[in-house]
Every structure is written in C-alpha cells, then in structure tokens.
GROMACS .gro file of C-alpha atoms in nm:
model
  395
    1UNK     CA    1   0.000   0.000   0.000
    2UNK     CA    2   0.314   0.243   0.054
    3UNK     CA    3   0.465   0.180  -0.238
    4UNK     CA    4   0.117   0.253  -0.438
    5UNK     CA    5   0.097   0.581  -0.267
    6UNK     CA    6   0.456   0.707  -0.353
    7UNK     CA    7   0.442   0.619  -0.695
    8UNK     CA    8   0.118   0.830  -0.762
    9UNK     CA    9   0.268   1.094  -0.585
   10UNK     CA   10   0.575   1.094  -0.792
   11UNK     CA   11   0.326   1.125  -1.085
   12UNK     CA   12   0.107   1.388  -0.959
   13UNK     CA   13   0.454   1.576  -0.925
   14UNK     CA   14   0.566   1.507  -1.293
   15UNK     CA   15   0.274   1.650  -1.462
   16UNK     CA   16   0.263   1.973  -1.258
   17UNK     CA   17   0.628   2.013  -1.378
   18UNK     CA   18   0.477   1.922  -1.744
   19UNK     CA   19   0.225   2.191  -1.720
   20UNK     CA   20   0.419   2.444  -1.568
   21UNK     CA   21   0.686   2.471  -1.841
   22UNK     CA   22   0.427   2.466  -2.085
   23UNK     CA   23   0.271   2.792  -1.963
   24UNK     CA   24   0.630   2.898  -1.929
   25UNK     CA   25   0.652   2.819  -2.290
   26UNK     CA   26   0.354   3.050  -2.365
   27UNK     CA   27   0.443   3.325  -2.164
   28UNK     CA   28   0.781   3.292  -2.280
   29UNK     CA   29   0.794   3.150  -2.677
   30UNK     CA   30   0.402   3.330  -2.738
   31UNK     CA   31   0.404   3.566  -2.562
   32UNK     CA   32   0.309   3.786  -2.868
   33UNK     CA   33   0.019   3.568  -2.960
   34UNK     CA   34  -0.122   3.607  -2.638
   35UNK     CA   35  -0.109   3.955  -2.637
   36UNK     CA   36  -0.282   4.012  -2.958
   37UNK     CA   37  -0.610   3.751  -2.814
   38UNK     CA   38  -0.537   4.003  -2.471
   39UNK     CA   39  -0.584   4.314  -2.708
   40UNK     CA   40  -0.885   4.153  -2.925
   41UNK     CA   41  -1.056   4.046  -2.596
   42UNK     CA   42  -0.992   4.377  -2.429
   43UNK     CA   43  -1.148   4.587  -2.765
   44UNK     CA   44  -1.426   4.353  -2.769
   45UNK     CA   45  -1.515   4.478  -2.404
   46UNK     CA   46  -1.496   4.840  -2.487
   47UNK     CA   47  -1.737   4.772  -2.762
   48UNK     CA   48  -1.996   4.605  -2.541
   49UNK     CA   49  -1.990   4.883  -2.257
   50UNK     CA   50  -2.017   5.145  -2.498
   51UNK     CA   51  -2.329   4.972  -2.674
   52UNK     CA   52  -2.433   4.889  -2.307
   53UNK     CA   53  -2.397   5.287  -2.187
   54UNK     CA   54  -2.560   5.428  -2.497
   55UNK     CA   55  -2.875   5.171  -2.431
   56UNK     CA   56  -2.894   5.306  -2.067
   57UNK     CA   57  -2.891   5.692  -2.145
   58UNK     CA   58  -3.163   5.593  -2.455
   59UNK     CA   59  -3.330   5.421  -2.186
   60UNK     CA   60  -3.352   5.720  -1.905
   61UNK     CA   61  -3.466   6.014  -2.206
   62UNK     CA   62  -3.764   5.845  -2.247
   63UNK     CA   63  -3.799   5.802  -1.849
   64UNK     CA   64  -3.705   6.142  -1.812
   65UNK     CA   65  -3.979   6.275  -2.070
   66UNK     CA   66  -4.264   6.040  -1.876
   67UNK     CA   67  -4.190   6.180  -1.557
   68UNK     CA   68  -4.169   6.554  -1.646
   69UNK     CA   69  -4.500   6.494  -1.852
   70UNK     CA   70  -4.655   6.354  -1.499
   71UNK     CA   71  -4.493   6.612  -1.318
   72UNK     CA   72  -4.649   6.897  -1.596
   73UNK     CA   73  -4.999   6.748  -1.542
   74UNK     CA   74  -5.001   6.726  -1.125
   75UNK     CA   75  -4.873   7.094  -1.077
   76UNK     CA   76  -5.156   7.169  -1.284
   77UNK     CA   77  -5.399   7.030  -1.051
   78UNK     CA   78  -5.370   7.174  -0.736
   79UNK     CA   79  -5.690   7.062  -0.604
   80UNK     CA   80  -5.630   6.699  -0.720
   81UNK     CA   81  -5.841   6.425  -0.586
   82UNK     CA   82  -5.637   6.207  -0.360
   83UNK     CA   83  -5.862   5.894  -0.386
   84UNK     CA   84  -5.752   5.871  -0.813
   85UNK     CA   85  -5.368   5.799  -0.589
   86UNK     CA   86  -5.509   5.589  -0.338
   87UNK     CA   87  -5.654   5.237  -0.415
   88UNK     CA   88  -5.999   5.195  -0.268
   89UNK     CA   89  -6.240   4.931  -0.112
   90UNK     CA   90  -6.519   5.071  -0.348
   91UNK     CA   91  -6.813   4.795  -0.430
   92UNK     CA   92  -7.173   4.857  -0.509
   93UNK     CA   93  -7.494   4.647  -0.533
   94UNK     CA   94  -7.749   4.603  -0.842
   95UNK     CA   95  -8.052   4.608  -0.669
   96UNK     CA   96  -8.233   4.576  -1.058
   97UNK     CA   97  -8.232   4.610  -1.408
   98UNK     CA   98  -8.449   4.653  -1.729
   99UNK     CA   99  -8.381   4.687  -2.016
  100UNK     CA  100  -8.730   4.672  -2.200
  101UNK     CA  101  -8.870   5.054  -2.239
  102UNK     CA  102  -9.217   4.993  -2.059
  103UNK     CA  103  -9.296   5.401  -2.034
  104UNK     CA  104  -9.681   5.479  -2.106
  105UNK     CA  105  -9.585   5.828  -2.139
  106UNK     CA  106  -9.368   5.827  -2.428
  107UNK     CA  107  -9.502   6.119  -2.759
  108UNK     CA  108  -9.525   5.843  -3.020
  109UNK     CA  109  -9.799   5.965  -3.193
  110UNK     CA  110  -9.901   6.230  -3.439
  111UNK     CA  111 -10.109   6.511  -3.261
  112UNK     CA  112 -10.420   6.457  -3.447
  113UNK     CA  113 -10.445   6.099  -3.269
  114UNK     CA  114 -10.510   6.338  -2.953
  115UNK     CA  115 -10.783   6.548  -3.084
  116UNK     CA  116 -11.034   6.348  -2.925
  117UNK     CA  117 -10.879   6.426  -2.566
  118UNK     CA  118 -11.032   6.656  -2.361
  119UNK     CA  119 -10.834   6.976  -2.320
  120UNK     CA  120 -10.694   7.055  -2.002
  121UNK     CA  121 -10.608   7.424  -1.899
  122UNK     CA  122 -10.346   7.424  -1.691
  123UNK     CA  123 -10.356   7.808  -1.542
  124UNK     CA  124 -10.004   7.913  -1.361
  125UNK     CA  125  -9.991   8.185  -1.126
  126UNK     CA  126  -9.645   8.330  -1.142
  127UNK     CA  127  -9.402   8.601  -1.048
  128UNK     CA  128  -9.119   8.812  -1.087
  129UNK     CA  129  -8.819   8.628  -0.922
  130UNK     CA  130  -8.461   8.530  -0.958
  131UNK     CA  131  -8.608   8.174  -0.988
  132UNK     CA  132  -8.869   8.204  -1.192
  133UNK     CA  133  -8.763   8.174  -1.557
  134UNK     CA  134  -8.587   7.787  -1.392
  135UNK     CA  135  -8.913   7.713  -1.215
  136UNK     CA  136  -9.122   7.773  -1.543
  137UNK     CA  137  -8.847   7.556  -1.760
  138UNK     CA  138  -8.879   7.265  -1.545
  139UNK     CA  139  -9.252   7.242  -1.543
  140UNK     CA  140  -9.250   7.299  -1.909
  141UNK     CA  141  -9.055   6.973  -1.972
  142UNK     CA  142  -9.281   6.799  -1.748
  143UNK     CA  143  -9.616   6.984  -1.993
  144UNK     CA  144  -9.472   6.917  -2.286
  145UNK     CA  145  -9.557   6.507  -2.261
  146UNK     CA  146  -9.895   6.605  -2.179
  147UNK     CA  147 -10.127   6.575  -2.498
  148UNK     CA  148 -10.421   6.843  -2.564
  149UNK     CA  149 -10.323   7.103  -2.298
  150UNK     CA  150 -10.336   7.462  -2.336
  151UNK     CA  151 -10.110   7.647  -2.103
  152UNK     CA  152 -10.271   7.946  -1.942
  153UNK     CA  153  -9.955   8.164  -1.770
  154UNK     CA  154 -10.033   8.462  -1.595
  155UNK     CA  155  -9.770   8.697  -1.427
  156UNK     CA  156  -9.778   8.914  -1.147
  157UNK     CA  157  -9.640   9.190  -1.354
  158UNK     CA  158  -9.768   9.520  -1.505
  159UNK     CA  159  -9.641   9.473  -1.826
  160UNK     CA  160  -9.575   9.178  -2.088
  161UNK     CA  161  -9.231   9.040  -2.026
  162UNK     CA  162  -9.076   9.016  -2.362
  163UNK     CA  163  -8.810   8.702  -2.264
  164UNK     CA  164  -9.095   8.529  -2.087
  165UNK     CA  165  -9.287   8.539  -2.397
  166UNK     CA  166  -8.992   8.408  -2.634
  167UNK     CA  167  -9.005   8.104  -2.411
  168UNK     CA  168  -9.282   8.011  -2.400
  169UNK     CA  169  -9.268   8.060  -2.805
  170UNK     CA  170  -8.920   7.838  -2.766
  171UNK     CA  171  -9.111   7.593  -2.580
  172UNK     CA  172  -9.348   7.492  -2.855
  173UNK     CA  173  -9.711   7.439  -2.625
  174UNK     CA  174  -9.974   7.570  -2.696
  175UNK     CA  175 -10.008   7.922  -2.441
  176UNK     CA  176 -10.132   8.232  -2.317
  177UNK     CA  177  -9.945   8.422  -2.170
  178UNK     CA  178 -10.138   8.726  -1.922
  179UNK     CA  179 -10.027   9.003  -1.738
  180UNK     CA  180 -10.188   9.007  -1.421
  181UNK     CA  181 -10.086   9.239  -1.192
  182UNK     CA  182 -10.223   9.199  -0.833
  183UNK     CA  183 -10.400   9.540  -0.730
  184UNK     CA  184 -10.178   9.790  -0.524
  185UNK     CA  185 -10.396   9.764  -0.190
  186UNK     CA  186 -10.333   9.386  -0.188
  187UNK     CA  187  -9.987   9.410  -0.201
  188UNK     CA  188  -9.960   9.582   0.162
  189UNK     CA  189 -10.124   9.340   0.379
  190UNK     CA  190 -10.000   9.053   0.542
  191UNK     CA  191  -9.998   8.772   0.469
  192UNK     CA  192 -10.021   8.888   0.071
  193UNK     CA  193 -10.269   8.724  -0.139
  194UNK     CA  194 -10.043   8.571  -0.408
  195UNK     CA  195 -10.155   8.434  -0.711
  196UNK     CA  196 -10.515   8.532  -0.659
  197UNK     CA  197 -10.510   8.795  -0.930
  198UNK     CA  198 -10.316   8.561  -1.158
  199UNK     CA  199 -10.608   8.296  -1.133
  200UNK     CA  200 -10.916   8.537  -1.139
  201UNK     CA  201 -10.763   8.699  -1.474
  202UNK     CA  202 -10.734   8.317  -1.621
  203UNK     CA  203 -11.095   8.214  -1.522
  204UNK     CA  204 -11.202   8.565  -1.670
  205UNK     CA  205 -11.006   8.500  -2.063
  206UNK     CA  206 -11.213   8.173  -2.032
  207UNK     CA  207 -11.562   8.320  -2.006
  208UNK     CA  208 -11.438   8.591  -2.224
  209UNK     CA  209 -11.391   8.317  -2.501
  210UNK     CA  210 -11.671   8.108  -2.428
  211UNK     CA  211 -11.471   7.819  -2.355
  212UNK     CA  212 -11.698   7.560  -2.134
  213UNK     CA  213 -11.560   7.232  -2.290
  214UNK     CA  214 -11.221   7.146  -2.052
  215UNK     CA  215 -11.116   7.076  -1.740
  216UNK     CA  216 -10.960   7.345  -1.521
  217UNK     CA  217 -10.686   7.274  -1.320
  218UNK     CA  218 -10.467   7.537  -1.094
  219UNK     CA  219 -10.074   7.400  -1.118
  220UNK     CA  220  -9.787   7.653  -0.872
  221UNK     CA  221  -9.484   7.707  -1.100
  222UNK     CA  222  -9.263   7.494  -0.802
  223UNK     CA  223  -9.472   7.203  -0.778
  224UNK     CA  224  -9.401   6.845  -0.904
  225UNK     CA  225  -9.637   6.649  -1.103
  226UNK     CA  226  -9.654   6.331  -1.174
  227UNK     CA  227  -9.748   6.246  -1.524
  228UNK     CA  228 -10.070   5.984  -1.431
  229UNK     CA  229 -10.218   6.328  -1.311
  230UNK     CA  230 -10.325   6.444  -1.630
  231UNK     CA  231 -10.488   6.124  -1.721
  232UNK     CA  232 -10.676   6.113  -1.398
  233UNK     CA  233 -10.852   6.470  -1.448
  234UNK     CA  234 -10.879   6.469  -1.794
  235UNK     CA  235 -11.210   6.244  -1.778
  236UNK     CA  236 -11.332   6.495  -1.454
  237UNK     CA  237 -11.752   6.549  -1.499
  238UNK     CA  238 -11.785   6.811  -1.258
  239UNK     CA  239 -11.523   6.832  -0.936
  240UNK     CA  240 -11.256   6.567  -0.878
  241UNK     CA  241 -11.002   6.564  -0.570
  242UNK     CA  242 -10.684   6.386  -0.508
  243UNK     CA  243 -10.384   6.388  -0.214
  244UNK     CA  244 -10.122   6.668  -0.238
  245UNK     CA  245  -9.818   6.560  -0.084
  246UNK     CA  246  -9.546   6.834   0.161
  247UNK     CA  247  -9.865   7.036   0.240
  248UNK     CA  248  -9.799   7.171   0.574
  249UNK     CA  249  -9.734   6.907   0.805
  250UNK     CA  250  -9.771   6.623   0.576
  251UNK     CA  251 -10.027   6.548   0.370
  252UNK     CA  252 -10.388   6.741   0.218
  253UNK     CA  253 -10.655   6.532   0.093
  254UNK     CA  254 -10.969   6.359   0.067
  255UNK     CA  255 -11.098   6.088   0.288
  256UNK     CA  256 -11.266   5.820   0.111
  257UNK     CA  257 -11.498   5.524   0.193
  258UNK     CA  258 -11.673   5.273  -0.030
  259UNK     CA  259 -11.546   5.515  -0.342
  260UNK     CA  260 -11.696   5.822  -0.119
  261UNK     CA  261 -11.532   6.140  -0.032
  262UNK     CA  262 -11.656   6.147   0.345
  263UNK     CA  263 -11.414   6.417   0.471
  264UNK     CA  264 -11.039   6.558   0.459
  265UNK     CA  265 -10.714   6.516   0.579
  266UNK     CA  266 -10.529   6.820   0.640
  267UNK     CA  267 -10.356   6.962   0.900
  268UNK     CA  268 -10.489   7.311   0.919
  269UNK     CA  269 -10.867   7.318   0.967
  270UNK     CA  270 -10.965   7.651   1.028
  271UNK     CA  271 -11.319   7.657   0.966
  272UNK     CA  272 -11.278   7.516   0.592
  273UNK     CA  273 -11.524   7.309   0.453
  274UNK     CA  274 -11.331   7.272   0.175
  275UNK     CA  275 -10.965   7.262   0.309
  276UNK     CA  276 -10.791   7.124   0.023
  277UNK     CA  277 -10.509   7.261  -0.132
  278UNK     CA  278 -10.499   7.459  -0.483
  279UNK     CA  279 -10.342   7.173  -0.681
  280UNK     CA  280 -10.577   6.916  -0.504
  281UNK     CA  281 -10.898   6.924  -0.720
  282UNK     CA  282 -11.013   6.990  -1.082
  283UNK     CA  283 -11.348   7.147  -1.266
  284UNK     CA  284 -11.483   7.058  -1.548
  285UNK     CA  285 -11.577   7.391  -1.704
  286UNK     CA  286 -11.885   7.279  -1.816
  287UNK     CA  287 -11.990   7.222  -1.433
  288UNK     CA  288 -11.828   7.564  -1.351
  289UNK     CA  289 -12.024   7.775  -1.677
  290UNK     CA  290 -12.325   7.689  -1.442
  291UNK     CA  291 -12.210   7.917  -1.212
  292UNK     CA  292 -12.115   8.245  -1.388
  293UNK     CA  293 -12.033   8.447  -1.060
  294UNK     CA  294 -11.777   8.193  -0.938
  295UNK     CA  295 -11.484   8.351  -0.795
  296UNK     CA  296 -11.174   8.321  -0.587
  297UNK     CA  297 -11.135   8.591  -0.338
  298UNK     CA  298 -10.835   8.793  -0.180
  299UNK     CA  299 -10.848   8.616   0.129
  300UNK     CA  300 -10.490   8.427   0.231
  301UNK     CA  301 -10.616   8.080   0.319
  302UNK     CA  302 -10.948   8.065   0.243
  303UNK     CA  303 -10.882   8.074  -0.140
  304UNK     CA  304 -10.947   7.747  -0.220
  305UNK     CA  305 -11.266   7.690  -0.007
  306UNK     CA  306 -11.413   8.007  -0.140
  307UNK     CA  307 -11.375   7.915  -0.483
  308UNK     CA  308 -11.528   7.584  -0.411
  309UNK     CA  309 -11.819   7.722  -0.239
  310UNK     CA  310 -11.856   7.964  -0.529
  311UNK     CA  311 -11.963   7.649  -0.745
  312UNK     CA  312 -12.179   7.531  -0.522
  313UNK     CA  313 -11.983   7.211  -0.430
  314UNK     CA  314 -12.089   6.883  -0.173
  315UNK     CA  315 -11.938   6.602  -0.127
  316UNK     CA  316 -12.187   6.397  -0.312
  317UNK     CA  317 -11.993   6.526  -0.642
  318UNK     CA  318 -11.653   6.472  -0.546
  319UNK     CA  319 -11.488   6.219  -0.788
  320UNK     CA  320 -11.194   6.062  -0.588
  321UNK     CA  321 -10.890   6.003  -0.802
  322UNK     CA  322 -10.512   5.888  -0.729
  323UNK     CA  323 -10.663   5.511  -0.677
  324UNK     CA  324 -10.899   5.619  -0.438
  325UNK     CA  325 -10.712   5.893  -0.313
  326UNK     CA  326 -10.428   5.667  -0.183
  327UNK     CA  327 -10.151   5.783  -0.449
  328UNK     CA  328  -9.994   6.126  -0.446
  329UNK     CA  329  -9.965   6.226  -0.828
  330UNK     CA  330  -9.881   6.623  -0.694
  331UNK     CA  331  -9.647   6.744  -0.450
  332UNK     CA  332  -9.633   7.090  -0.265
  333UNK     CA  333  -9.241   7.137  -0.345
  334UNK     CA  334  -9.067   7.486  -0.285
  335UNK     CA  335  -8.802   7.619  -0.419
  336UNK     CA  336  -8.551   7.813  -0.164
  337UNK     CA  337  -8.597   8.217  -0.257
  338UNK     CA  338  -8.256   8.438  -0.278
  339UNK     CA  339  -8.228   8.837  -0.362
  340UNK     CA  340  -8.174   8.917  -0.698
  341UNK     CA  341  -7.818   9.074  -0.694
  342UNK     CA  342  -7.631   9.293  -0.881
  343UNK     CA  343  -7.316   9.209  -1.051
  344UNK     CA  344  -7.003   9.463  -1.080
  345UNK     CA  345  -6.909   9.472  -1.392
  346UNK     CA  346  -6.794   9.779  -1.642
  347UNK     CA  347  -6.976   9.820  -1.921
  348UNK     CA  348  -6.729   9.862  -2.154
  349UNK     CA  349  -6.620   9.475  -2.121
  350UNK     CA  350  -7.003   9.393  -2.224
  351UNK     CA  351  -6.925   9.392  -2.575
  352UNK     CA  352  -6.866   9.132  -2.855
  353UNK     CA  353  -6.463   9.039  -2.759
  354UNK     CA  354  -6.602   8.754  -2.505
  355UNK     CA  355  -6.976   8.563  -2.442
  356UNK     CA  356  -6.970   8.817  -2.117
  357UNK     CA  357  -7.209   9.055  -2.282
  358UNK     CA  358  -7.495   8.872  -2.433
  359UNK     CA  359  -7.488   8.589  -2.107
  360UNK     CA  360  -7.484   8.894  -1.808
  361UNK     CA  361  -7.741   9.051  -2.031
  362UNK     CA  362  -7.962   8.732  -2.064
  363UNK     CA  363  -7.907   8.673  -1.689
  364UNK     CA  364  -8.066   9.029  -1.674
  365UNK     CA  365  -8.376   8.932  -1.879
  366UNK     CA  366  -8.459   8.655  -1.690
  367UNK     CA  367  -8.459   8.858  -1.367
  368UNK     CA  368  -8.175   8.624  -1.220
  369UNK     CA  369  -7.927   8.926  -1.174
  370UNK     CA  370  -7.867   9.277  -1.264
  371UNK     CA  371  -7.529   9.445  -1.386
  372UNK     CA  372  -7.403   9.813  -1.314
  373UNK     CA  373  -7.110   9.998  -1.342
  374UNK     CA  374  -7.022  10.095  -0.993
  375UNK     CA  375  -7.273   9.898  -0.777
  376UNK     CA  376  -7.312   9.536  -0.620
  377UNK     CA  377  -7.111   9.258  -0.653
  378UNK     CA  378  -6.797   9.254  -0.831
  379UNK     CA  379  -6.799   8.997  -1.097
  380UNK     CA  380  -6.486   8.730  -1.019
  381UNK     CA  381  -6.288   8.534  -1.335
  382UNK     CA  382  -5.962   8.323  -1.268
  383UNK     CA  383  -5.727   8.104  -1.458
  384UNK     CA  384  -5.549   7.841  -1.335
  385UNK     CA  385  -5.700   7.881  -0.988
  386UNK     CA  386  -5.611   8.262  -0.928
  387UNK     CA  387  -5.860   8.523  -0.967
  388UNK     CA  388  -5.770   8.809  -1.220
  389UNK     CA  389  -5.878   9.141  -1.342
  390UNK     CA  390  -6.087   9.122  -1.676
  391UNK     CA  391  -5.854   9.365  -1.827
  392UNK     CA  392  -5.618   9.078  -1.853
  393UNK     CA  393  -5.863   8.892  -2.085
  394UNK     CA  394  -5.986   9.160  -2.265
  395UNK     CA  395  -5.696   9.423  -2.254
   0.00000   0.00000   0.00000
C-alpha cells in the first residue's frame, strides 16, 4: 500500500512540472500571440460597454420625458383628488335592471291621434323672481308630454315680459301668456294674497272666449307632477279631488270610503269646509259655466274653499282620483328664494370680444341678476385657480 501511494505521488509531481513549463513556454515562446487575443478580448469589451452605456442613457430620455410629462400634469392640478392615488375598497350592489322601455308616457304619436282628448287648462300663477324663468323651464318639460293642454300663464307683472314670452314661443305648447298684476292695496297686507289675481284673470279670458268644454286645473310654478295626473282629471264630470303631498305638516286630501269622499285630511282646519289645497282638485268647465259668478277671493287661506263654495260644491260630487285617493300624483315642493343681486361689472367689457355681454345681459332678462357699473357685486374670473382682473382677458 506504501509503495502505491509514492508512486502516484511521484506522478502527480511530474505532470505539474509538465504543465508548468508549458505555460512557461507560452508566456515565454508566445508571448506575442497572447497579447494580440489580450488586445482583441480587451477591444471587444470596450465595444460592449459602450453599446451597453448608450442603451442606458436611450433608456432614461424616455424616463425622463414620462416623468416631467406627470410632473407637468399634477402641478396643474392643485386641487387633485387624492382617492384617483389611493386604491380603494369601493363595491356597489345592483338592486335591478331593465332593459325593456315599458314608459306609457312616451309622444309616439301624431297630434291629431289626440284630438279626441279633452283639453286641459293648466292656469299658472307666477311672479317676478330670480327663480322664476328655472321654475317655469322645469314644469315645461314635465307639460310638454302632456297631450291636448293649453297652457294658461299669468304673471304678477304690469307689463308683458318680452323674454318670458320668447319662451314660452321656444317651448313649442300651446299658451297664453297674461299680465296680471295683483292690485296695489293687496300688495300691503299681510300675509299677501299671491296668485289670486293671476287665477281670477285666467278664469275671466275663459268666459271671455266662451270656452266651457275642458277641465280646469290650478298647477304653482314649483310644484311636481306626476305624469298619471293628467290622465286622472282629464275624464273629470264636474269636481274631482286627489292627495297633495309636503302640504304643511304632511299630507292634504280627501278621505274616502266605499269610493266616497266622506271628509279631509289636512292639517290646518280653520273653519274650511273645503280645506284642500290649490293643486288638489279639478273642474270641469262645463260644471263651472253653471255658475257664472264663481270667484276666488283675496283672502290668504281661504282661497281654495271660497272658490269651491262659489260652485256650489258637496261632497256627493266629489270624484276621488289617485286610486282612491291613496296615491300622491302632486307634490307641494318649494323652491328656496334668494335676492336678486347685482353684478359689478364695467360696461365697456359687455361687448362682442367675449360671451360676457350677451350671457350677463340674458341673466338680466330673466330677472336672475342685474349688472351696473359701480354697484353690487364685483364679478370674479380666474385662470389656473387665481382670480384676475378682466382687463387681462380683454386688454
């Protein structure tokens, strides 16, 4: 076993001598061989880390442009919303969905299919306000899918009010449009008799036209209506009654038993047989022509049951509608009142260099605000979240 292990040792220690003179031959005998694969190799690096560099400097331009470009936009927003940064735990529910049009109230027809309708005569009190000319657009889009109704508008105004008239042109129903002023000495007391004059001056242009062949119905400017309204008056033979919701405390309306009005629910009395409110009940004129002195009187509160006395009404006549009285098809909504104002604004900048002129002006027609020189608020325009002069727009 010795012997085996000293003669591979004496091996292992004649081919290290073997292959360390032949390196020693390299380095020594080709050494200029080796130098030229050194040099080639060394080039051939060089190449690669120059290829490598310019790939890395391509690579952060187009970085670079991206993140100014994000930068650009978010210095723009100041008043970014923080939630588009933040992930959220958003979900919602589908409670339904249909997809089948099922609307009964859809202007599908040609207008001569409605001639055999009865006409309704929808008479609006209304008034100078900042909200009126709104008010009187929204109820028009809720008219204007009513077939065979004549719109009877009167205003609390001495005059005709030119823009109020070019809307209801613009609006395409057929209208008239009355100035009915309430009389001076009505104006003082307290509580004022609105929309009294309004309604007298309607019910007078129908006698003064002969027109006994309708249904008469009193609809605020600020109420809501549900469509199924006009269907249920339309057919009205002398006086029908329904529920007007948001009157008072909650609710004004008829009772009804076995298809019988048998009383009211309202929650202001006050010696009223009739305490209903305005939009609660409709006439057929033909019922109404009996009576030629019926009236509606300048008495706050007492409007409604006055008129209704006027024609002579009992309960015996009262049609119940709204499903026996149980639906509300009309609500008593109100719209919050502000002042008018007056904008600041120089006159000069009113002209035909911006849309400043004809809008303030408009805004002025409509009796939402007023402009003057010197006077009121002045008016405020910014860019980029800074308020500036409008000499620096206009200049």
């Amino acid at each position: 076993m010795t012997n085996l292990l000293t003669r591979y040792k004496q091996a292992v220690r004649k081919q290290n001598v073997y292959y360390s003179k032949g390196i020693a031959g390299e380095l020594g005998m080709g050494g200029e061989s080796l130098s030229s694969r050194h040099a080639w190799t060394k080039g051939s690096a060089i190449r690669k880390v120059g290829v490598l560099f310019v790939a890395i400097c391509f690579l952060l331009y187009v970085l670079w442009g991206t993140l100014t470009v994000t930068i650009a936009d978010s210095t723009e927003d100041i008043l970014s919303d923080e939630t588009v940064h933040t992930r959220l735990n958003e979900s919602y529910l589908v409670c339904n969905e249909i997809f089948v049009d099922h609307r009964v109230f859809v202007q599908d027809h040609r207008l001569h299919d409605y001639e055999t309708l009865t006409m309704i005569y929808f008479v609006t009190p209304t008034y100078p306000r900042r909200e009126q000319i709104p008010e009187l657009i929204r109820l028009s889009n809720t008219l204007l899918h009513v077939p065979r109704i004549h719109w009877i508008l009167a205003n609390d105004h001495y005059a005709c009010n030119a823009y109020l008239d070019g809307l209801l042109r613009k609006i395409g129903l057929p209208f008239t449009h009355l100035a009915s002023p309430m009389p001076e000495s009505y104006r003082k007391k307290k509580p004022m008799p609105r929309g009294v004059a309004n309604r007298r001056a309607a019910m007078q242009w129908l006698r003064q036209r002969n027109i006994t062949n309708g249904i008469l119905y009193f609809g605020d400017d600020d109420n809501t209506y549900d469509l199924r309204l006009f269907s249920e008056i339309r057919d009205t033979q002398r006086v029908s009654m329904l529920p007007v919701g948001l009157i008072e405390e909650y609710v004004s309306g008829p009772v009804v038993r076995k298809g019988k009005v048998v009383g009211f629910l309202d929650s202001w009395v006050a010696d009223r047989r009739w305490p209903v409110d305005m939009a609660g009940f409709a006439t057929n004129l033909a019922y109404m022509a009996l009576y030629p002195n019926a009236s509606m009187p300048y008495k706050p509160g007492y409007e409604e049951d006055l008129f209704l006395r006027s024609i002579r009404l009992n309960l015996n006549i009262i049609e119940p509608k709204a499903n026996n009285c149980t639906e509300i098809l009309v609500w008593h909504t109100q719209t919050k009142s502000h002042e008018r104002t007056t904008l600041r604004i120089s006159n000069k900048y009113l002209d035909d260099r911006s849309n400043l002129g004809a809008l303030i002006r408009s805004l002025n027609e409509m009796g939402v605000a007023h402009y003057s020189d010197n006077e009121g608020q002045t008016a405020v325009i910014s860019k980029n979240g800074k308020a500036k002069p409008i000499s620096f727009f206009l200049s």
